[in-house]
Structure formats: C-alpha cells, structure tokens
C-alpha cells in the first residue's frame, strides 16, 4: 500500500497560485452545485492537484505524523478498528455517496456561498464525555446536557441524521474551516495523499474517516458526521494552512487545536493530558500516541473515582480545591441585613481627604475577617427551593424557536410575564437565583433582551445566528493572540471536568472561542480575564453561543471599555464605586485614603473577570444571573456590597495597608448568598441610585475629556 | 524582641515565565503544576497580593508585601500602580526561552523601572526554570552581564524545585535599607496615574 509519507519533502510553495485560485473560485461559484454533482470528478482533481509531494509536504508543517490511524503507518491501526470501519461503511451502503476526497475539496471551495445561504455549521463540540455518564435529570439544561444537545443548534437536524449524506458533509464541515480559499492549497494536495494511500480510495474514504478517534468519540446517534468529513479530508485540512505573516508558533498552536478537535484526546474529562504547544513547534516531538478513546467501554477505576468526585457543576469536589494560595474570607450576613439609604449629599462633602499615614503603620496584622468553614459552604442550601423554582420558571418561559431537528433553539418570556402589571416578577425571580437547569435559557434570553434594548444606540446588532456564523468562519483565521491564549487556556478554570484535560473538548472550545473573540474588536483583542468568563459560559453553552454571549457582553454590557487598552471602563467603574463608598460608608473611604489603597490594587480582578475565582462558582452564578438582567451596575454594586459587609474591619483605626489588601485579595464566601443578592437588588432598586451612578459616569467622562483625572481616584 | 520592617515588592515579567510560581514557592513553599493540581494562576488579571516574612537575624525580620502582576502586555498600563511605591522588584524571565523573548522583555521592565520607579528601588533579575536547564536557551552569562551593567541583583532559580528561591528573596532583604524609605508620601500619590489614561477616552468600538 502506498504510504502518503512517501513523498515527504515536497514544497508547499509549488501549490496553485493565489490568482489561479481566485479564478477557479469564481468558476466554481458560478456553477457550484452543478459541478459538485458532476460525475467527472477526476477531471476536477487533475486540474487542481499538483503532485503527491505537495501533499506530503503539508504534513511536515504540522511537525507530526499521523500515527494513530493512518493506514500508511501500517500496523498502527488495529484490524479490529479497521473492521469496524468497514462495517460502518457497509451499514451506510446505498445511502453513502462516494465522493473522492477531491470532491470534498471542491465542496469546500464553494461552501462559503452556501453557508451564507442556508447553513449554520454543526457545533464543533461533539464531545459527550464523562459528563454524560454522570448526567442526571437535574441537568436538563445545564452543562452536561448541553454537550450532548449541542447538535441541536443550527444544523442540528443534519447532524443527527442516521444516514448521513456524505456529499453534504464536507460543505458543512469546511464552511468553518476555510474562509479564505486562496490559502487552501494544503487541502488540495492533501487529497491526493488520501487517494494514494488507499487502494480503493473512493470506497475507503468514508470508512477511513470512521476509524478516526474523533468519529467514534462523537456522540452516538449522529456518528459524528462532522468528524467524518474532517478526518476524511485528513490532517492537512485541520485549520487552514499557515498564513503569510502568521508566526510559526502561532500556526503550530492553531493547527494543533484544529487537529485535536478532529482526533479527540484520550482520557478527556479526567486525565491531565500531554502538553503539545507550550514552547513552540519544537515541543511537537512530545506528542503521545493517540489511544483508543475510552468511551463505550467500562470506566476505569480512576476515571470512575474522578467522575464520582465531581460536584453538580462539574468541579472536582475537593474541600480546599485551588484555594491554598488564597485567604478565605466569610462575607458576614449581619451587615447585609441593613440596606443603607443614599444620602442626598455626600457625608464627606466639604471635608478634606485624609492624608495618607506616614511610615509603616502599626506592626500588627490589623483586623482580619472570619474564615468560612469551607469554600463551598452553602452549596447544598436551597436545593429544595430550587426545585420549586423550576416549576415557576417553566411557567415564565416558553419555546420561541426550534431548529429543524426539533431541538430548542431559543427561549423567550411568556407574553403574560412580559405584559404583567408588575414587571418586577422577573427581577425578583432572577435575584432569587435562576434554577440551574434554567440558566442557559434565562441568561440567553436576558442577554437578547439587553441587546434589543440597546438597538439603535450603537451600530446595527448582529443576530445570534449571524454571530454563530461569524464564529464558524473566523475559527481558521490566524489571530496574533493565539500563543497568549494557548498559554492561558490550561490555567483558566481549575478542577472542572470540562477543562481538566489538556486539549480536551473544553480547552479546545475555550481556545476557539477566545481565538475568535480576539478578532472581534481590533481595539480590545484578547485580554487575560476573558478566559475565565468564556470558561464559565462554556459550562452552559455551545461554543458558538458562548461567542455570541461574549459579543453581547462586549457590545451591550460595557465590557468593551473594560477590555480596551488602558482599561477606561475599569477606571470609570472605580470612580462610580468610590463615589458610592464615599456616600454610603465615608469611614471606609477615609480609611482607604489614609492607607493609600487604590481601587485598582484590589478591584481589577473583580471587574475584569466578573468575580470568577473570587467567590464560589455557585455564588458567582447568582451574581451572573443578576448581571445579565441589570448589567454592569451589578458588578459595581457587588463590589460595594463586599466592602459594606466588611466595613467595620476596613474602617477600623487599626486597619493597615496590609490588612486591607489581604482582606480584599481573599476568596470570598458569602455566609448567606440570598441576603447578599437581596442587598444588591435592593440597592440597585433604591430610587435614584442607578441614575446617580449614571451621573457619576458622566462626571468621569467629563474629567477624562478635560484631562483632569489625576489624583481623582483613590 | 525582633523588629519587623515592611517592604513592598513587585513581580514583573512576561506571561508564563513563572512569576506566580516563584512567589508561591516563596510564600507557601509549594509548587503547583496547574495541569495536575487544578490550580488557577493567581496573578491572572490585575495583580495578586501576598505577604511573607523572612528573618535576617535574631533581631531583624523583613516582611515582604508582594504584588504578583499579570504578565500580558495589556496589563503593563496598570503596572505603575504596583511599582511606583515599591521598594524592590523581582523581574523574571524564562531561561528555556531564547533571549529575544522573555529576557528581552525583562530588559524593558528594567528600563521602565529606571524611568518610573523610586530611584532607590532594589531590582533583582531572575532567570527561572533552572530545573529545565537541559533545554536552556538563555545563558547565565547573558543575564549576569546585563545585571552587572545595570547594577541589578541577579539569580537563577527554579520555582519547581525550589532551588535559589529563598536565597534570592534573602538577598533582596539584605540589600534593603534597615529603615524603609518613606515611599508612602502624599507627593508620590499624585504621580499614580494609569499610563495612557489621558489619551484613552472610552471611544466607540471600531469593530
């Protein structure tokens, strides 16, 4: 059997020129569909493929060889899996067209046009890993089920079809792989190799694809149609080829994620995995053999143990998980029972700001907060209440749109809820906590509402479907932030089954979402801190929806100015927060002034990551419930709430620079999260408060405009 | 009766050179491989604040108030807030990277401090990941030479093995004056201004 590594060493540069590609693209676009179904496939192939050498050369770009399933590496593929592949092929006999890989290529070329017309490509999240194994009824709309339901969005119908029409598949698949066809030479050449690698290429092509781990890794029913195509067009089509000007490191990162997206990763969801990108392409040698995916066989003892230790959100259930480097602080409930009134004038009006104290201050450590029994306390609370709320939410929301597969594509409020005399019902319910199984529907709907409200205020808004398409089409474009994103992906969210495996499904989605988001706004690019936000969303949504929600945060929730260079939105938020402090707790404000505690010293992380890793996940979710409803004011008011709860310690005469900063750098656990949420809600609903906050924003803008911000912030 | 003096120290350096790991080793004598221990990098957005006390002798102790800053270039604009009042700075680079990457970045941090920080600031240049010296790409001599030229302290260390970590902080502690310089002055607070603030107006998104 000829191996496609035979021709190794061919130069990529000998591929078709860009101009000829443009011409060809035009031709193809003209009679795309007709041509696609022409029987004269060989002719097309001969016109585009230069040499087998080209094809093999592509593999060198990846610095790796296809050791896991490529037939050319004889002996690596077990006869068992080969047989399975053949069986799979036989099952589909009759329904499977037999496209040569070249066809897939050409389908790929015209996909762009078609994608715009009709297709939302399938979710790249074809992983139905361990979360599925432990999924329970409680999770109907939460993380676990999202993963398995992910096909439901967009082209879900196609995805779950039992007799996949393979000729369609490449369109679907490649529509997210290549937008700029001028750079598609790799795929072209690559097809030859697949062809030459198989003695009966047209017949074997689908079956080979079935041998790829990705295929069997994909969720059961659909037999991973997307994965098929990806594997079928073989390695070089993972990601586009290297762009001119794209750095080798960045390309290595991008293509590695793309390849593993197709191959899958062994032990996904519970094993640590192998590092392949840190340190650049030279680290590629470390690549481990891709093993048989464990899905479908019995769980190993280690895996079972790991999965059993997960909490309801998918985190490793370890009492002090991830906290040993951080102090824990219990947010006491007592102060939060009192809702202060904003006085009409600042109590500090007319008084000079306190001078900073000189010297090192008292030698002692200053007052310190109570330490919670466990960073996870309170998580078991209210589960019964949550059960009751599930029904209430059922009565509040209804299905607004289904996709062609019958899966729910969009939720909406029931008319009677929206038109109700008391619009505060939604507010109350949201602040009481969205039941976890409703979070996906509620957050999405609230974000769409916010976007609707902002319509006309900015540029024309993109619909969620458009955004999903944007995501798919930008996934194979190079981003200058790829290397930095790759550094941050594995350390973004700790101890969660979705992200625990290097290059596992969650990490890949995280990379792809951040990669695409980094190209959304030239001003913002990628900023450390986006990761934790995206990771939280990935616990609930498909990647393309996560992307859409990030865009909403950016456009409609003021995160653009938070992420922009110089963090202008952050400074504005600090200004508003400091005014609130000054009015509500002047003694704390003065203590900060005396001890030279600048807000940026402790507040940056809160505002940029929206309290991820600052409070327990369950409490972070509660804050986010409110955030989707009330926007950025929630973040400010939450910060103020924490200061309020600790005001006695923070304002104590014995408080020092160190004691204050140590306290505010803590990991916070609310003694009673309901009371915390209530405080935030009551404050934001107090008459005039939000207007005042907007007023302070205007004030700050004025100061910025006049260049008078020096020394204004603490 | 021992006497404790507090000093502010800021960690600077490119992303993923091991700033947080060094400080974690120093403060808690721990090393965390994030892939194994499921730990989140602490200086991820903004900066993390930690403290650690070292005893110089029976009578003198030095308490470090440490700012572990985020490494991404974008956060550079916030860095002055942390280093303006610092008595010491640890600038970290990765010896397994070629000198034109993280070592070069370390040099720019030195320039930045020379330009903006307190003139009396004690600067320690640290080449981290000494445990991986087999794949070293930045030589000891290069670091040493630059440190000598600029009058910096210099060390190589491994946050993973712990080698050299305690020592480098001890060296800083010994170099610090017995009495802390009065950095917390009203004058210095006037200078705290986020870089680029004036020209960065919250503008409409151009995307």
CSV table of C-alpha atoms in Angstrom, one decimal, chain B residues 93 98-100 103 107 125 137-149 154 156:
chain,number,residue,atom,x,y,z
B,93,UNK,CA,12.4,35.7,32.7
B,98,UNK,CA,15.6,32.3,23.6
B,99,UNK,CA,16.9,35.6,24.9
B,100,UNK,CA,14.9,37.7,22.4
B,103,UNK,CA,14.7,38.0,28.6
B,107,UNK,CA,15.2,44.2,30.0
B,125,UNK,CA,16.7,39.9,37.8
B,137,UNK,CA,18.3,28.9,25.7
B,138,UNK,CA,19.3,32.0,27.6
B,139,UNK,CA,22.8,31.6,29.1
B,140,UNK,CA,23.7,32.5,32.7
B,141,UNK,CA,26.4,34.8,31.4
B,142,UNK,CA,23.9,36.9,29.4
B,143,UNK,CA,21.8,37.5,32.5
B,144,UNK,CA,24.7,38.1,34.7
B,145,UNK,CA,26.3,40.5,32.3
B,146,UNK,CA,23.2,42.6,31.9
B,147,UNK,CA,22.6,42.7,35.7
B,148,UNK,CA,26.2,43.8,36.2
B,149,UNK,CA,25.9,46.6,33.6
B,154,UNK,CA,20.9,38.5,39.7
B,156,UNK,CA,18.8,31.9,38.6
